[in-house]
Amino acid sequence: MEMETKYNHKSVEEGKYESWVYSGYFECGHTNAKPFTIVIPPPNVTGKLHLGHAWDTTLQDIMIRYKRMKGFDTLWLPGMDHAGIATQAKVDKKLQESGIDPRSMKREEWLKVAWDWKKEYAENIRSQWAKLGLSLDYRKERFTLDEGLSKAVRKVFVDLYNEGLIYRGTRMINWDPVAKTALSNEEVIYKDIEGSFYHIKYPIVGTEEYLEVATTRPETMFGDNAVAVNPEDKRYQKWIGKNVILPIVNREIPIIADPHADPEKGTGAVKITVNHDPNDYEVGKRHNLEGITCINLDGTMNEVALHYEGMDRFECREKLVEELKEKGYLLSIQNITHNVGHSERTGVPVEPMVSKQWFVKMRPLADKVLGNQKDKKNKVHFLPSRFEKIMNHWMEITYDWCISRQLWWGHQIPAWYKDDEIYVGMEAPKEEGWVQDEDVLDTWFSSALWPFSTLGWPDKTKDFEKYYPTSVLVTGYDIIPFWVNRMTFQGLHFTGQRPFEYCYIHGLIRDKLGRKMSKSLGNGVDPMDVIEEYGADSLRYYLATSTAGGTDLRYEEEKVRSTWNFINKIWNASRFVLLNLEDYQEEMNLKDTDKWILTRYEKTVKDVTKYMDKYEFQNVGSILYKFIWEDFCDEYIEMAKFSLNDSTTKQVLLKVLKGILQMLHPFMPFVTDEIYSRLPNSKENIMVSVYPIYEKSYVFESEEEKVTDSIQFISTFRNVKAEHHIGKDYSVVFQNKEDYSFISKRLKLEGHIVDACEKSIYYPVTYKNYSLYLYDEKEESKEDEEKKQKEIESLKSSIQKRETLLSNENFCKKAPEKLVEEEKKKLELEKKKLAELER
RNA sequence: GGGCGUUUAGCUCAGUUGGUUAGAGCAUCUGCCUUACAAGCAGAGGGUCUGCGGUUCGAGUCCGUAAACGCCCACCA
């Protein structure tokens, strides 16, 4: 079938993915070669993939496709994450919208709904992966709640518990009052918000005086245990040990001395609410204060808050301030901007709460990572390397990880209770009367095991033996604390090895103005829409080559369009080659121009391979773009038009085109497959063809230079001709006996060449050994003379600069000889040109 | 407060270990329908590489310093 005259991404991409999957090309285990493994960062089963996913997965697909063509046994393992809080929130919302109160359901009933949800969204995600062309081995697909992965989770929990690295305890934790669950520190996002600083009068018992206490959270005063002042603070020293009366509540609490009170902040006297503030909790421990809880788990006030019982915490704040004002306790209100922790998932301000939860003791695990990172051979290598610091810093300051979540969607904690006894084990105890912990584990607890749990661990499977540790992990820098760090310590602890050799970090996708893409701004771009308009190949190439590693990417549709143009260029160049391929023969009799393109091609193969091995796709992109568009299309194809009957030309065209397609294939799998399949003798599919290998026997330095010089001369000629607006009436006189046949053909000089010309207006065109005079047939203008003078001036100054440089002894002594020689040559050339101009 | 990143053409970005006249896409200007491609071809204009100081024969690149913007961590009564 003939190729269409324009690249049509829809018809090219149609049906290809299905045939790839069917053919089994994506499956690992075809060879005994060295394995190359990537586990996909499992997307959450909460929605559609966004551009960030498209970027992240494209990078991985490029690595996998490259390594596959390089002969590795590649495994790219797909999977998805149950995403505890996020999914539960979505399922709940859906139920509520249909008039059902999710919490009135039985756990089992609710889970059934959640699994249906999961199924639907997993299908959707798979179809998006297909659109992107990802070469995933679906036989190995995993889900974080799979039986196998659950087993790994239980094993890790039980082992850590037995080693004393998991414990249950009452601590102050971050509480999400909407999701009604505990959170880890990483799930709390601090945001600057406008707030008020309320100055409240706390009367001192037995006096007429009072302490002025400033707080941003007056509603917590029902739980106040004390007022703290700094022991060094002269203003308050006399009151230490006395009591104050809590307004409204009318409860006496002591004035204590504690360094936590900062004399510079607020009034220097700070109310201590042991159960509702992390710092106060520490103060409480130091002073043996019994905490008083005044807020319920759903964010409403409890009975301690007297007549505010049942009221939402923020409404209570408002009403309470009014009451304080009425009763004369409110001294002033100051407007301030302060940082308040919000739940990453529900977005509401978190409530510090004292609660019994499960924790992972982090110190020993983190130390193991820090130790391993000192081992250059076995550490996780970050790309770019600076991101290692982020992980190491986290390991240094990390503290115990709260892993229990009061949710239904997740791995239920493998702990059973009977009276005061606790049993932790892989399975429920056999005796009667044991009740399993209702809570589930933090989603990241199972994600942390992903690189090995997906390969069958803790069983000693063949996959685990062969494909672990994985080769590269690809993710955004925002996920380092949540995931990369935790995979690293769990991997080291349980497998004794790093979970991945390299950790390739990319940035975030932003909109054209540099803003994060978000639902609230409405600036999100659906990758499926982009694929519809420009094709997956355009999107992939754009995403992979537009930015250097680790930096953010501003999405620009114009650039995707420009990539489409590039593919259209490749399409048409291929069309040209294929249209001229009849009578194709297997003999090679290389001309200079063939040697020129082959030399450049080999250099391209060498450089591209170098950068592919370093995963520097931006560099690969620019090298390929330049080679394909400029060298292959603009020059070689144009040259080839003069020798299309030559079998060698055809063969060179084919050889270079084939290599181009192969090097582009990891970036644009669909269109390269389409064109490659049309090439003669392409028996195998491009994705399992052998990646081009640098061949020195096709490098011809002197011929390359010779042809490059003529190309430079051609370009100089066109430049002069265009600069002086010379139309079709002109004559040329060659100044020496070089071979101009090739140049004449490219410039279509035939009919313009004369032996000599009488006209006085002429322009010298000189490049290296080539030199001719260009005569314009129209009259000389003043403008032309000015231009000529300008050129003379700039030549003179350039000559001067070079002479100064060359007369510098240090330069001649210290600079590389080659550079000095080149400078000398250039100087001579310029002098020659100047002489021509001034003749 | 600690750390990191960015700052290069009108816009978005490259620029490998210091070495010709700092590159690309888009945009702009000029001339071309030259049959692979007008979503193209051939040319052109546009940058004191954020400022200052230093090392060097030579600095966008290395060192120091200042600024602007952004991010992370910690603190945040």
mmCIF file of C-alpha atoms in Angstrom, chain A residues 246-430:
data_model
loop_
_atom_site.group_PDB
_atom_site.id
_atom_site.type_symbol
_atom_site.label_atom_id
_atom_site.label_comp_id
_atom_site.label_asym_id
_atom_site.label_seq_id
_atom_site.Cartn_x
_atom_site.Cartn_y
_atom_site.Cartn_z
ATOM 1 C CA LEU A 246 -9.635 29.415 82.581
ATOM 2 C CA PRO A 247 -12.276 31.841 81.328
ATOM 3 C CA ILE A 248 -15.750 30.439 80.642
ATOM 4 C CA VAL A 249 -14.635 27.034 81.868
ATOM 5 C CA ASN A 250 -13.783 28.376 85.307
ATOM 6 C CA ARG A 251 -11.166 25.705 85.884
ATOM 7 C CA GLU A 252 -7.900 26.504 87.677
ATOM 8 C CA ILE A 253 -4.701 25.681 85.848
ATOM 9 C CA PRO A 254 -1.102 26.325 86.888
ATOM 10 C CA ILE A 255 1.385 28.783 85.520
ATOM 11 C CA ILE A 256 4.473 26.783 84.729
ATOM 12 C CA ALA A 257 7.982 27.599 83.601
ATOM 13 C CA ASP A 258 9.064 25.956 80.396
ATOM 14 C CA PRO A 259 11.632 26.899 77.745
ATOM 15 C CA HIS A 260 9.038 26.207 75.072
ATOM 16 C CA ALA A 261 7.524 29.591 75.868
ATOM 17 C CA ASP A 262 9.297 32.100 73.682
ATOM 18 C CA PRO A 263 9.395 35.607 75.236
ATOM 19 C CA GLU A 264 9.584 37.097 71.757
ATOM 20 C CA LYS A 265 6.453 35.441 70.490
ATOM 21 C CA GLY A 266 2.982 36.711 71.212
ATOM 22 C CA THR A 267 2.790 37.859 74.803
ATOM 23 C CA GLY A 268 5.415 35.402 76.002
ATOM 24 C CA ALA A 269 2.725 33.491 77.896
ATOM 25 C CA VAL A 270 1.445 30.472 76.018
ATOM 26 C CA LYS A 271 -1.469 28.238 76.832
ATOM 27 C CA ILE A 272 -0.592 24.583 77.024
ATOM 28 C CA THR A 273 -3.127 22.199 75.512
ATOM 29 C CA VAL A 274 -1.431 18.850 75.908
ATOM 30 C CA ASN A 275 -3.848 16.874 73.767
ATOM 31 C CA HIS A 276 -4.169 19.275 70.860
ATOM 32 C CA ASP A 277 -0.729 20.537 70.037
ATOM 33 C CA PRO A 278 2.465 18.609 69.352
ATOM 34 C CA ASN A 279 4.688 21.030 71.253
ATOM 35 C CA ASP A 280 2.314 21.228 74.190
ATOM 36 C CA TYR A 281 2.284 17.458 74.210
ATOM 37 C CA GLU A 282 6.020 17.530 74.841
ATOM 38 C CA VAL A 283 5.599 20.206 77.524
ATOM 39 C CA GLY A 284 2.940 18.030 79.121
ATOM 40 C CA LYS A 285 5.304 15.116 79.284
ATOM 41 C CA ARG A 286 7.956 17.256 80.979
ATOM 42 C CA HIS A 287 5.513 18.516 83.598
ATOM 43 C CA ASN A 288 3.399 15.398 84.032
ATOM 44 C CA LEU A 289 0.257 17.074 82.855
ATOM 45 C CA GLU A 290 -2.739 14.879 82.113
ATOM 46 C CA GLY A 291 -4.091 15.800 78.694
ATOM 47 C CA ILE A 292 -7.692 16.813 78.216
ATOM 48 C CA THR A 293 -9.330 16.094 74.880
ATOM 49 C CA CYS A 294 -11.976 18.563 73.803
ATOM 50 C CA ILE A 295 -12.370 17.753 70.126
ATOM 51 C CA ASN A 296 -13.986 14.653 68.661
ATOM 52 C CA LEU A 297 -12.510 12.610 65.850
ATOM 53 C CA ASP A 298 -14.917 14.198 63.374
ATOM 54 C CA GLY A 299 -13.762 17.699 64.209
ATOM 55 C CA THR A 300 -16.703 18.607 66.451
ATOM 56 C CA MET A 301 -16.383 19.692 70.061
ATOM 57 C CA ASN A 302 -17.049 17.171 72.812
ATOM 58 C CA GLU A 303 -18.680 17.483 76.239
ATOM 59 C CA VAL A 304 -15.605 19.150 77.719
ATOM 60 C CA ALA A 305 -16.498 22.159 75.566
ATOM 61 C CA LEU A 306 -19.645 22.659 77.639
ATOM 62 C CA HIS A 307 -22.389 24.367 75.674
ATOM 63 C CA TYR A 308 -20.325 24.081 72.498
ATOM 64 C CA GLU A 309 -20.626 20.346 72.482
ATOM 65 C CA GLY A 310 -21.417 19.005 69.030
ATOM 66 C CA MET A 311 -20.405 22.190 67.267
ATOM 67 C CA ASP A 312 -17.769 22.103 64.528
ATOM 68 C CA ARG A 313 -14.329 23.218 65.723
ATOM 69 C CA PHE A 314 -14.271 26.293 63.487
ATOM 70 C CA GLU A 315 -17.798 27.358 64.284
ATOM 71 C CA CYS A 316 -16.968 26.939 67.942
ATOM 72 C CA ARG A 317 -13.959 29.205 67.523
ATOM 73 C CA GLU A 318 -16.154 31.959 66.118
ATOM 74 C CA LYS A 319 -18.862 31.668 68.749
ATOM 75 C CA LEU A 320 -16.417 31.320 71.587
ATOM 76 C CA VAL A 321 -14.582 34.470 70.560
ATOM 77 C CA GLU A 322 -17.902 36.307 70.662
ATOM 78 C CA GLU A 323 -18.604 35.015 74.120
ATOM 79 C CA LEU A 324 -15.126 35.947 75.336
ATOM 80 C CA LYS A 325 -15.657 39.402 73.933
ATOM 81 C CA GLU A 326 -19.012 39.809 75.629
ATOM 82 C CA LYS A 327 -17.627 38.730 78.940
ATOM 83 C CA GLY A 328 -14.622 40.986 78.651
ATOM 84 C CA TYR A 329 -11.958 38.345 78.287
ATOM 85 C CA LEU A 330 -10.968 39.238 74.750
ATOM 86 C CA LEU A 331 -8.236 41.858 74.770
ATOM 87 C CA SER A 332 -7.462 42.137 71.082
ATOM 88 C CA ILE A 333 -7.393 40.377 67.755
ATOM 89 C CA GLN A 334 -4.347 40.567 65.551
ATOM 90 C CA ASN A 335 -4.377 39.516 61.907
ATOM 91 C CA ILE A 336 -1.561 37.153 61.066
ATOM 92 C CA THR A 337 -0.478 34.834 58.318
ATOM 93 C CA HIS A 338 0.535 31.487 59.665
ATOM 94 C CA ASN A 339 1.298 28.041 58.420
ATOM 95 C CA VAL A 340 -1.310 25.420 59.084
ATOM 96 C CA GLY A 341 -1.009 21.730 58.314
ATOM 97 C CA HIS A 342 -3.567 20.385 55.874
ATOM 98 C CA SER A 343 -4.393 16.852 54.894
ATOM 99 C CA GLU A 344 -2.782 16.009 51.589
ATOM 100 C CA ARG A 345 -5.873 14.126 50.452
ATOM 101 C CA THR A 346 -8.925 15.877 51.856
ATOM 102 C CA GLY A 347 -7.400 19.328 52.056
ATOM 103 C CA VAL A 348 -8.804 20.129 55.513
ATOM 104 C CA PRO A 349 -6.658 21.408 58.384
ATOM 105 C CA VAL A 350 -5.307 18.448 60.314
ATOM 106 C CA GLU A 351 -6.066 18.137 63.984
ATOM 107 C CA PRO A 352 -3.230 17.030 66.249
ATOM 108 C CA MET A 353 -4.694 14.239 68.365
ATOM 109 C CA VAL A 354 -3.439 11.838 70.955
ATOM 110 C CA SER A 355 -4.248 8.392 69.818
ATOM 111 C CA LYS A 356 -3.214 4.770 69.913
ATOM 112 C CA GLN A 357 -1.624 3.855 66.617
ATOM 113 C CA TRP A 358 0.943 1.579 65.031
ATOM 114 C CA PHE A 359 4.368 2.967 64.239
ATOM 115 C CA VAL A 360 7.509 1.907 62.440
ATOM 116 C CA LYS A 361 10.633 2.676 64.394
ATOM 117 C CA MET A 362 12.595 4.474 61.748
ATOM 118 C CA ARG A 363 16.031 5.187 63.156
ATOM 119 C CA PRO A 364 17.665 1.757 62.618
ATOM 120 C CA LEU A 365 16.112 1.394 59.156
ATOM 121 C CA ALA A 366 17.163 4.861 58.063
ATOM 122 C CA ASP A 367 20.681 4.334 59.343
ATOM 123 C CA LYS A 368 20.963 1.277 57.185
ATOM 124 C CA VAL A 369 20.192 3.381 54.126
ATOM 125 C CA LEU A 370 22.677 6.051 55.102
ATOM 126 C CA GLY A 371 25.309 3.364 55.493
ATOM 127 C CA ASN A 372 24.529 1.790 52.164
ATOM 128 C CA GLN A 373 24.670 5.130 50.348
ATOM 129 C CA LYS A 374 28.315 5.343 51.342
ATOM 130 C CA ASP A 375 28.978 2.168 49.383
ATOM 131 C CA LYS A 376 29.585 3.426 45.872
ATOM 132 C CA LYS A 377 29.059 0.029 44.340
ATOM 133 C CA ASN A 378 25.780 -0.864 46.010
ATOM 134 C CA LYS A 379 24.102 2.450 46.590
ATOM 135 C CA VAL A 380 21.081 3.809 44.812
ATOM 136 C CA HIS A 381 22.439 6.107 42.122
ATOM 137 C CA PHE A 382 20.244 9.114 41.582
ATOM 138 C CA LEU A 383 19.968 10.829 38.208
ATOM 139 C CA PRO A 384 20.535 13.743 38.509
ATOM 140 C CA SER A 385 22.773 12.986 41.468
ATOM 141 C CA ARG A 386 21.704 15.976 43.535
ATOM 142 C CA PHE A 387 18.479 14.201 44.486
ATOM 143 C CA GLU A 388 20.430 11.796 46.619
ATOM 144 C CA LYS A 389 20.742 14.612 49.146
ATOM 145 C CA ILE A 390 16.988 14.792 49.512
ATOM 146 C CA MET A 391 16.802 11.133 50.438
ATOM 147 C CA ASN A 392 19.786 11.277 52.751
ATOM 148 C CA HIS A 393 18.488 14.315 54.554
ATOM 149 C CA TRP A 394 15.150 12.634 55.084
ATOM 150 C CA MET A 395 16.938 9.592 56.464
ATOM 151 C CA GLU A 396 18.823 11.787 58.875
ATOM 152 C CA ILE A 397 15.854 13.610 60.345
ATOM 153 C CA THR A 398 13.123 11.029 59.979
ATOM 154 C CA TYR A 399 11.052 9.955 62.901
ATOM 155 C CA ASP A 400 8.678 7.145 63.609
ATOM 156 C CA TRP A 401 6.200 6.453 60.865
ATOM 157 C CA CYS A 402 2.558 6.219 61.836
ATOM 158 C CA ILE A 403 1.281 3.375 59.670
ATOM 159 C CA SER A 404 -2.228 2.645 60.935
ATOM 160 C CA ARG A 405 -5.150 4.213 59.127
ATOM 161 C CA GLN A 406 -8.746 4.178 60.244
ATOM 162 C CA LEU A 407 -10.021 3.123 56.845
ATOM 163 C CA TRP A 408 -11.496 0.067 55.200
ATOM 164 C CA TRP A 409 -9.666 0.177 51.908
ATOM 165 C CA GLY A 410 -6.257 -1.351 52.469
ATOM 166 C CA HIS A 411 -4.324 -4.140 54.140
ATOM 167 C CA GLN A 412 -5.912 -4.887 57.457
ATOM 168 C CA ILE A 413 -3.318 -4.908 60.181
ATOM 169 C CA PRO A 414 -2.280 -8.508 61.014
ATOM 170 C CA ALA A 415 -2.739 -8.023 64.745
ATOM 171 C CA TRP A 416 -5.394 -9.691 66.838
ATOM 172 C CA TYR A 417 -6.577 -8.778 70.308
ATOM 173 C CA LYS A 418 -8.089 -10.805 73.098
ATOM 174 C CA ASP A 419 -8.572 -8.960 76.311
ATOM 175 C CA ASP A 420 -5.164 -7.462 77.006
ATOM 176 C CA GLU A 421 -3.282 -9.837 74.768
ATOM 177 C CA ILE A 422 -1.926 -8.988 71.322
ATOM 178 C CA TYR A 423 -1.107 -11.510 68.666
ATOM 179 C CA VAL A 424 0.782 -10.490 65.550
ATOM 180 C CA GLY A 425 1.140 -13.072 62.820
ATOM 181 C CA MET A 426 0.654 -13.988 59.208
ATOM 182 C CA GLU A 427 -2.673 -15.686 59.917
ATOM 183 C CA ALA A 428 -5.382 -15.316 62.558
ATOM 184 C CA PRO A 429 -4.831 -17.292 65.741
ATOM 185 C CA LYS A 430 -6.720 -20.575 65.769
#
